[in-house]
Short mmCIF file of C-alpha atoms in Angstrom, two decimals:
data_model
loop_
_atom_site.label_atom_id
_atom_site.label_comp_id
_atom_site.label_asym_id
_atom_site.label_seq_id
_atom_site.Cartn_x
_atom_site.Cartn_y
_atom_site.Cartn_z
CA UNK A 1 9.09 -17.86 -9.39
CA UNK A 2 12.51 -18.68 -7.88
CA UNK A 3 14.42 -17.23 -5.27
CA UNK A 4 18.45 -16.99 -5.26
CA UNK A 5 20.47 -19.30 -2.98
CA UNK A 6 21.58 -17.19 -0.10
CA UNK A 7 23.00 -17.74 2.86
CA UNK A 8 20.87 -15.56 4.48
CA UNK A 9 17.64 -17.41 3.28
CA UNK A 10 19.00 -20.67 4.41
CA UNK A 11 19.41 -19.19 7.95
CA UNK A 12 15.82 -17.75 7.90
CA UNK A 13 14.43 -20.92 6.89
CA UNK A 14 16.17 -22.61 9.35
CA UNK A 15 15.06 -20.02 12.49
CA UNK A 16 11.65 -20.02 11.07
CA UNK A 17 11.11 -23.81 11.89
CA UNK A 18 12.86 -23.24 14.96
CA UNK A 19 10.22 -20.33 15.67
CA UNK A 20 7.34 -22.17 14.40
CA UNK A 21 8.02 -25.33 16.76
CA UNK A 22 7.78 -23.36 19.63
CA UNK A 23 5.16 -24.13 22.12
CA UNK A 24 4.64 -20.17 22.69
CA UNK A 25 5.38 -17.02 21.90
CA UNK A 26 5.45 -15.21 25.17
CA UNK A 27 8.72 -13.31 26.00
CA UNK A 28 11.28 -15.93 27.65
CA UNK A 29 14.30 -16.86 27.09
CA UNK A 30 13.82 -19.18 23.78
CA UNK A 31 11.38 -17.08 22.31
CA UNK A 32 13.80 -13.69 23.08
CA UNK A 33 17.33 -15.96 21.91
CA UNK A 34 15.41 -16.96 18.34
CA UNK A 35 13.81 -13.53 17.63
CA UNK A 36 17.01 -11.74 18.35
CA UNK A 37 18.91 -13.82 16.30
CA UNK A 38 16.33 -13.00 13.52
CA UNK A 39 16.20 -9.42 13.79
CA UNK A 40 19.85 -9.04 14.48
CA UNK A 41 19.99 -11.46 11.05
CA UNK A 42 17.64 -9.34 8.84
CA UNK A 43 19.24 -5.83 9.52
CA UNK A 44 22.43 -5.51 7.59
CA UNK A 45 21.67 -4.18 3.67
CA UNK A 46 21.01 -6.70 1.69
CA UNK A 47 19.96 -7.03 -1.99
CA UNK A 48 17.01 -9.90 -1.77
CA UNK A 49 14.27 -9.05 -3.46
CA UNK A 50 11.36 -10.92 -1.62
CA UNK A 51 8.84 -10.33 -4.36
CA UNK A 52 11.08 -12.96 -6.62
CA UNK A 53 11.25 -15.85 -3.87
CA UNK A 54 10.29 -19.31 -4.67
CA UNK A 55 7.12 -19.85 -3.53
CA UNK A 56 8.14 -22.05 -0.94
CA UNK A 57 10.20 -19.32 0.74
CA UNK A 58 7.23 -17.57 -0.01
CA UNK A 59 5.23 -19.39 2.22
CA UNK A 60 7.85 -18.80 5.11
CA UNK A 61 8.22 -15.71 4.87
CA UNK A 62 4.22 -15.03 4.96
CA UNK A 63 3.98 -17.48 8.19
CA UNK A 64 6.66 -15.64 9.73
CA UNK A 65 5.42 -12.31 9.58
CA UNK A 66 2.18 -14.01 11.42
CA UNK A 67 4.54 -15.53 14.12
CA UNK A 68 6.88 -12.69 14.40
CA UNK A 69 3.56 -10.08 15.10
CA UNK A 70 2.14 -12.65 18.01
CA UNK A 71 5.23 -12.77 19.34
CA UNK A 72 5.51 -8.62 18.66
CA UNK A 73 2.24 -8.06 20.66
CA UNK A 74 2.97 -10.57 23.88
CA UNK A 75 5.93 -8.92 24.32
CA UNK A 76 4.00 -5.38 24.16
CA UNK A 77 1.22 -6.81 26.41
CA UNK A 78 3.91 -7.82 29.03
CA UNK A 79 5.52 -4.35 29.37
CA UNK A 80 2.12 -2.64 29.30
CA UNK A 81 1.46 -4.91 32.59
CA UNK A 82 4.49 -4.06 33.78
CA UNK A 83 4.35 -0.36 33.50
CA UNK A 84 0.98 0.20 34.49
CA UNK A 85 2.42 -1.29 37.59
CA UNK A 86 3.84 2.15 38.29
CA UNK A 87 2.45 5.45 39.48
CA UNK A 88 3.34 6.91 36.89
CA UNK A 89 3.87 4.42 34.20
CA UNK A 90 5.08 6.81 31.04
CA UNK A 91 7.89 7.70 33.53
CA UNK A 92 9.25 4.38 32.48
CA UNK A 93 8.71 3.91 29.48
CA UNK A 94 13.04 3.05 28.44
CA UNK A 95 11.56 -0.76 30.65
CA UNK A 96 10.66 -1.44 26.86
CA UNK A 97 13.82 -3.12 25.28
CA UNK A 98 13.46 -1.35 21.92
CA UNK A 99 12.47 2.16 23.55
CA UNK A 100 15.16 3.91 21.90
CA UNK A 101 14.00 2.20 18.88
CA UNK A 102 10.95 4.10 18.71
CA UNK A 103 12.39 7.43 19.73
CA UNK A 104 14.49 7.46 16.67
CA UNK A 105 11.53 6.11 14.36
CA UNK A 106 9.06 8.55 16.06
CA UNK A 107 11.89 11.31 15.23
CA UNK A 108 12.02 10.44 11.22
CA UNK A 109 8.63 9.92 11.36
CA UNK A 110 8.06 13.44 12.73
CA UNK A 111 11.48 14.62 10.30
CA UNK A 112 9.65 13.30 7.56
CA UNK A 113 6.05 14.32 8.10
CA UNK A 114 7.35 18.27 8.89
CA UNK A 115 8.78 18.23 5.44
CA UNK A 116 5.63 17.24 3.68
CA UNK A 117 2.86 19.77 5.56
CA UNK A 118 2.02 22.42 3.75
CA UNK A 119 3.85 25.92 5.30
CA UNK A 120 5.79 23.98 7.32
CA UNK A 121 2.52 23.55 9.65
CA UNK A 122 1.34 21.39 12.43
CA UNK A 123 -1.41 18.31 12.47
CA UNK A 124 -4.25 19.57 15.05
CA UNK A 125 -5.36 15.57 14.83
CA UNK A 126 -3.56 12.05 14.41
CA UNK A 127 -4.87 8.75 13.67
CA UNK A 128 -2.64 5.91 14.96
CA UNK A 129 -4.18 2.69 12.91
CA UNK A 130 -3.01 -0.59 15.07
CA UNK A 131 -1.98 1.10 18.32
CA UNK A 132 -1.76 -2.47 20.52
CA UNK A 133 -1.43 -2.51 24.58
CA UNK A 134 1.38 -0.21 24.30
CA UNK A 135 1.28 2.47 21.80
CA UNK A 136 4.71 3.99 21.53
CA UNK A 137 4.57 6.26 18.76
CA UNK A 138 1.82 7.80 19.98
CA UNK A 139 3.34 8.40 23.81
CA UNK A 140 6.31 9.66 21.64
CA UNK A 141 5.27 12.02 19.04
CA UNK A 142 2.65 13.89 21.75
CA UNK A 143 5.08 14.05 24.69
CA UNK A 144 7.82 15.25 22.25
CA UNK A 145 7.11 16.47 18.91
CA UNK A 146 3.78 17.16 18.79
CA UNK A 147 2.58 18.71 22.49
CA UNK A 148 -0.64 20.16 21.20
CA UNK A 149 -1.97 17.63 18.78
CA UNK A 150 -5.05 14.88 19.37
CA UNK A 151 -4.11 11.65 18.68
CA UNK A 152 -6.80 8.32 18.66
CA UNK A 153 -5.33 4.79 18.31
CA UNK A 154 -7.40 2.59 16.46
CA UNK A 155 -7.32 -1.40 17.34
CA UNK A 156 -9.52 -4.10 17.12
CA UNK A 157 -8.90 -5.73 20.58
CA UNK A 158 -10.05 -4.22 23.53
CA UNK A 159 -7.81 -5.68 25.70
CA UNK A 160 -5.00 -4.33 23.76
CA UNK A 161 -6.82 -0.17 24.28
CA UNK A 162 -7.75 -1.25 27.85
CA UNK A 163 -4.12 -2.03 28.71
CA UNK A 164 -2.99 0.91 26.58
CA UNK A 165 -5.11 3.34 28.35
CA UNK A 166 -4.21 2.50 31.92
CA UNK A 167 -0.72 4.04 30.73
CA UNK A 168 -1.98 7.58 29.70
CA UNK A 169 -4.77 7.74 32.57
CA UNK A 170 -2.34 9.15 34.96
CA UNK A 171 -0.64 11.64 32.70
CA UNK A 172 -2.66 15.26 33.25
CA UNK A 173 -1.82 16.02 29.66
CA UNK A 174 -2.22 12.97 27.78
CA UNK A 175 -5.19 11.33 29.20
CA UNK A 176 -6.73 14.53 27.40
CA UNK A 177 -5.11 14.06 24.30
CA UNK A 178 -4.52 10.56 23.69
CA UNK A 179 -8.18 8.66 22.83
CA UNK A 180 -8.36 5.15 21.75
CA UNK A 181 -11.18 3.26 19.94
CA UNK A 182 -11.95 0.20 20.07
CA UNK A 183 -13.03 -1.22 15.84
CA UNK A 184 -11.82 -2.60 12.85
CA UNK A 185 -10.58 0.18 10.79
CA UNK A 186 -12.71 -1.31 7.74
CA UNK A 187 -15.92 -0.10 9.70
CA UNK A 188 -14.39 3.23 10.39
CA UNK A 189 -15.22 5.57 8.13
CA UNK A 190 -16.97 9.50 8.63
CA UNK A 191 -13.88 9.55 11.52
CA UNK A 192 -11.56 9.50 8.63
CA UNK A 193 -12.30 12.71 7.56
CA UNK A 194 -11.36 14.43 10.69
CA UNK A 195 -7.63 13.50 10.97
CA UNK A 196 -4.72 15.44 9.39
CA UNK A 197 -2.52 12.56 9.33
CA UNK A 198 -3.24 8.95 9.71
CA UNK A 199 -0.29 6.15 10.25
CA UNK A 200 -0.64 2.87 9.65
CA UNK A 201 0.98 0.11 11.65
CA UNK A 202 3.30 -2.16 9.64
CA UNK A 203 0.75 -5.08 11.07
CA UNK A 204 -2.17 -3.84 9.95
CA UNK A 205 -2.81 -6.13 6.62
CA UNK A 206 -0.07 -8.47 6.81
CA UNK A 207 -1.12 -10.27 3.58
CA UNK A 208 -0.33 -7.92 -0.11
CA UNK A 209 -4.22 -7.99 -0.43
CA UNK A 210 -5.29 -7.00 3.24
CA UNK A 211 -2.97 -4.19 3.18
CA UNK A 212 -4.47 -3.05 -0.43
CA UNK A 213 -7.83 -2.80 1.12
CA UNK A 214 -7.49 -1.23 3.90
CA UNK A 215 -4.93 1.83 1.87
CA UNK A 216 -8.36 1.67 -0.53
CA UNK A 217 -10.66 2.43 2.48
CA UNK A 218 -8.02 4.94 3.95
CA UNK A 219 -8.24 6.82 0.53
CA UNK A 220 -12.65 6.82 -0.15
CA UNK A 221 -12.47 8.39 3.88
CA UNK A 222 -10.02 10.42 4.02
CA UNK A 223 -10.09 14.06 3.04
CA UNK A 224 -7.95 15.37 0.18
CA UNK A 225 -4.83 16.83 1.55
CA UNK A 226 -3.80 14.82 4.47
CA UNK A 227 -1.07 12.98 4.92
CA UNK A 228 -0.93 8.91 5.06
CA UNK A 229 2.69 7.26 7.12
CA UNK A 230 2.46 4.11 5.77
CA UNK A 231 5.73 1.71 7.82
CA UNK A 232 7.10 -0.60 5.51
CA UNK A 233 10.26 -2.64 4.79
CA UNK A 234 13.18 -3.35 2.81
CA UNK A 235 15.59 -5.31 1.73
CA UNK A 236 16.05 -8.78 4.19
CA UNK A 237 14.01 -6.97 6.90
CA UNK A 238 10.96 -7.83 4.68
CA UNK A 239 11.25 -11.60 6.24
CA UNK A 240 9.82 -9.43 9.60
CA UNK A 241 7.23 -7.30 8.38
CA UNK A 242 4.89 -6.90 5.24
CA UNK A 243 6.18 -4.81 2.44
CA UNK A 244 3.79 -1.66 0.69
CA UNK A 245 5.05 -0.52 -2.25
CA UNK A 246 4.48 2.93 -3.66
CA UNK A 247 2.46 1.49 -6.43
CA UNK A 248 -0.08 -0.10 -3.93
CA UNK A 249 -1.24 3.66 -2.50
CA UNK A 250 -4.28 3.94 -4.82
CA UNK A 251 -5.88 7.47 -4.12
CA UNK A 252 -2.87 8.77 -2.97
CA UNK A 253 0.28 11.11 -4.46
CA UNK A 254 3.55 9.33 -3.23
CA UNK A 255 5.48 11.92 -1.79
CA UNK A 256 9.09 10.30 -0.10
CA UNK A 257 9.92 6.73 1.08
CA UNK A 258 12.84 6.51 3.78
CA UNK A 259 14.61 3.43 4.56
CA UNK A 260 16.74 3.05 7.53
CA UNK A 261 20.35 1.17 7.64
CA UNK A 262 20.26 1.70 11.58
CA UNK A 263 18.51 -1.02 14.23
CA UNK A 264 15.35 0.78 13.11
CA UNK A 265 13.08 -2.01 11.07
CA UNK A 266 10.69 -0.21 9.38
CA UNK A 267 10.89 1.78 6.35
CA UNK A 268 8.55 4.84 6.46
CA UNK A 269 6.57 5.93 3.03
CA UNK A 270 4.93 9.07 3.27
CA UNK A 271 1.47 9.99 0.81
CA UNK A 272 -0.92 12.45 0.45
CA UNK A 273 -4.58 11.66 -0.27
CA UNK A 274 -4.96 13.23 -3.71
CA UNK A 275 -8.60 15.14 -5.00
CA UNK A 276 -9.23 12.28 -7.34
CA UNK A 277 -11.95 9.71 -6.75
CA UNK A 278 -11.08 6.09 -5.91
CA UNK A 279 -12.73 5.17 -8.80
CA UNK A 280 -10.96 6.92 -10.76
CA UNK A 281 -9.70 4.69 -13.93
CA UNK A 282 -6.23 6.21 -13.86
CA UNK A 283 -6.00 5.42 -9.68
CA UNK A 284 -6.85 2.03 -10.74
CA UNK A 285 -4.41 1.71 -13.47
CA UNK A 286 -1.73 2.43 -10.81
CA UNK A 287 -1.07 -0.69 -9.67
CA UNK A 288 -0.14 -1.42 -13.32
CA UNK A 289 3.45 0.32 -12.71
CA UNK A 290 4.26 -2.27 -9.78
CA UNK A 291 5.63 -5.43 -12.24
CA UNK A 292 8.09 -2.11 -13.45
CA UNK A 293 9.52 -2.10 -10.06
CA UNK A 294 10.27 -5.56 -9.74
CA UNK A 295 12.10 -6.77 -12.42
CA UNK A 296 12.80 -10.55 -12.69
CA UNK A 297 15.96 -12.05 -11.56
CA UNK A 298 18.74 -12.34 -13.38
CA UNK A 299 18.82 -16.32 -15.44
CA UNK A 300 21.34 -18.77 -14.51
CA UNK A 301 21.13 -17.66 -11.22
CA UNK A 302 20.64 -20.57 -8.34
CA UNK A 303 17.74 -21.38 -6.49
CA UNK A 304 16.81 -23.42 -3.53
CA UNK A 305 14.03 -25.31 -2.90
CA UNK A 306 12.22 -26.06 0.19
CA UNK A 307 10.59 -29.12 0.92
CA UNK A 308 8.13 -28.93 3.63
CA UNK A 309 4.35 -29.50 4.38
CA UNK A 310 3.83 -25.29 5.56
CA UNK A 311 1.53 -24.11 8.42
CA UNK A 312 -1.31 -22.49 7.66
CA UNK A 313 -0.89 -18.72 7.71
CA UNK A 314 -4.99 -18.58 9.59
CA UNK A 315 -3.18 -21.48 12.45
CA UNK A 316 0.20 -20.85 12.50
CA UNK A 317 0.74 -24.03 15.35
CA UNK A 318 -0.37 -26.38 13.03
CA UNK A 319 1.46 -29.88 12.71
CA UNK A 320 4.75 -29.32 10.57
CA UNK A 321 4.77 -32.87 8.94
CA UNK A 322 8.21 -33.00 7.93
CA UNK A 323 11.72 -31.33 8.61
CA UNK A 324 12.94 -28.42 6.49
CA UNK A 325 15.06 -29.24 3.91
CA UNK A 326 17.23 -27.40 1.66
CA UNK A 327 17.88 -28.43 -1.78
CA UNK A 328 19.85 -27.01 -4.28
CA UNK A 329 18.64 -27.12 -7.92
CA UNK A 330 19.41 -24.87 -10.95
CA UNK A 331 17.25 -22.42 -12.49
#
């Protein structure tokens, strides 16, 4: 497998060592200089195709998603701190850097999901899979979109729902409506069945396989009809966070994928959880249809090689044994 020589891939090689040396990951200013330069990096449209990457970029890529989401959730547990500081901490909420972020996400999302509900309904109940300490979408799609709705946030660390729930706790109105729960979402599973829609984090599974299993388990729980937001991405912004493709949502009928040009990351892929049975032999045959959408790049094309001993995804501060290196090399 070989991946095209790009500029861009060069510079992401480059930032991931840079990242990866680090001695941590808490916001400051070398950690906040390195990840903007990253992000601001990875948004324009571009045309890689991360599924045909040399292994070796492979590798980065995969240990970069790991460092970027550490990073991701210390910067989420230092604003949850910081807000439940305040009387009234959801007051505050535009501290966050990327606030605005998630009020235009939370507005496709809701765009998006409106579209799909049958007679233009409602959800009564949400399911937020991967909330963390401070569970934006959630705040935003009750307080604005959705003012009658339940929603629970699902995450397996406790710390992350304790600091989460000091932020509603105050609110009349959401401390009623906004639950969390405290499990991995492979052990949830009659729960399922009560929500209308369920999103999943774009964190939640950052390895291809995690991510299949846990869609799998979404689809045996959940009941036929609701609605599955599945965040995603595209294009270079796939060097930040894992991508799902359609072809991966066994159990479910794809229904719209949305990807956004703007300073929102994620792409947003919306399914509904069909009648069929998981084991159905022609929900299993779907993930036939993914090599389809991926074809292989074009011969003669360049490819660059990178010569370094990798982290370990599972200890991501590992020694790095030797410089990164960039060869060129043809195809």
């Amino acid at each position: 497998m070989v991946c095209q020589q790009d500029p861009l891939i060069r510079t992401v090689c480059e930032l991931y060592y840079k990242i990866s040396a680090l001695e941590t990951l808490s916001p400051c200013r070398d950690v906040n200089a390195l990840l903007t330069h990253l992000v601001r990096l990875c948004i324009p449209p571009h045309p890689v195709d991360v599924s045909a990457l040399c292994s070796a970029v492979q590798g980065v890529r995969s240990n970069l998603i790991r460092l970027c989401g550490e990073a991701e959730g210390l910067l989420e547990a230092h604003f949850s701190d910081l807000l439940a500081s305040f009387d009234r901490p959801l007051d505050h909420l535009s501290l966050f850097p990327y606030y605005n972020n998630y009020i235009k996400l939370a507005q496709l999302e809701y765009s998006l999901l409106s579209h799909h509900l049958p007679g233009g309904g409602t959800p009564e109940t949400v399911a937020f899979i991967g909330s963390g300490p401070l569970p934006l979408t959630s705040l935003v799609l009750a307080a604005n979109h959705l003012p009658a709705a339940a929603f629970h946030n699902y995450d397996i660390d406790s710390t992350a729902n304790s600091r989460a729930r000091r932020l509603v706790l105050p609110d009349p109105d959401l401390s009623q409506r906004v639950h969390f729960h405290t499990d991995d979402i492979m052990n949830v599973t009659a729960e399922l069945g009560n929500y209308d829609v369920v999103f999943l984090a774009a964190l939640v599974g950052m390895a291809e396989e995690e991510k299949a299993r846990v869609i799998v388990h979404l689809a045996k729980h959940m009941v036929p009809g609701a609605i599955l937001m599945v965040r995603s991405a595209h294009g270079a912004r796939a060097f930040l966070y894992p991508v799902v493709d359609p072809s991966d949502l066994r159990g479910f009928e794809f229904l719209s994928v949305y990807h956004p040009t703007d300073e929102v990351i994620n792409s947003v892929i919306v399914a509904r959880r069909t009648s069929a049975s998981i084991e159905d032999p022609a929900i299993s045959g779907q993930a036939m249809i993914k090599k389809q959408l991926h074809p292989p790049p074009l011969a003669g094309k360049k490819c660059c090689e990178i010569k370094q001993f990798f982290v370990d995804p599972l200890n991501p501060y590992g020694d790095i044994a030797e410089d990164l290196a960039i060869e060129q090399r043809s195809s």
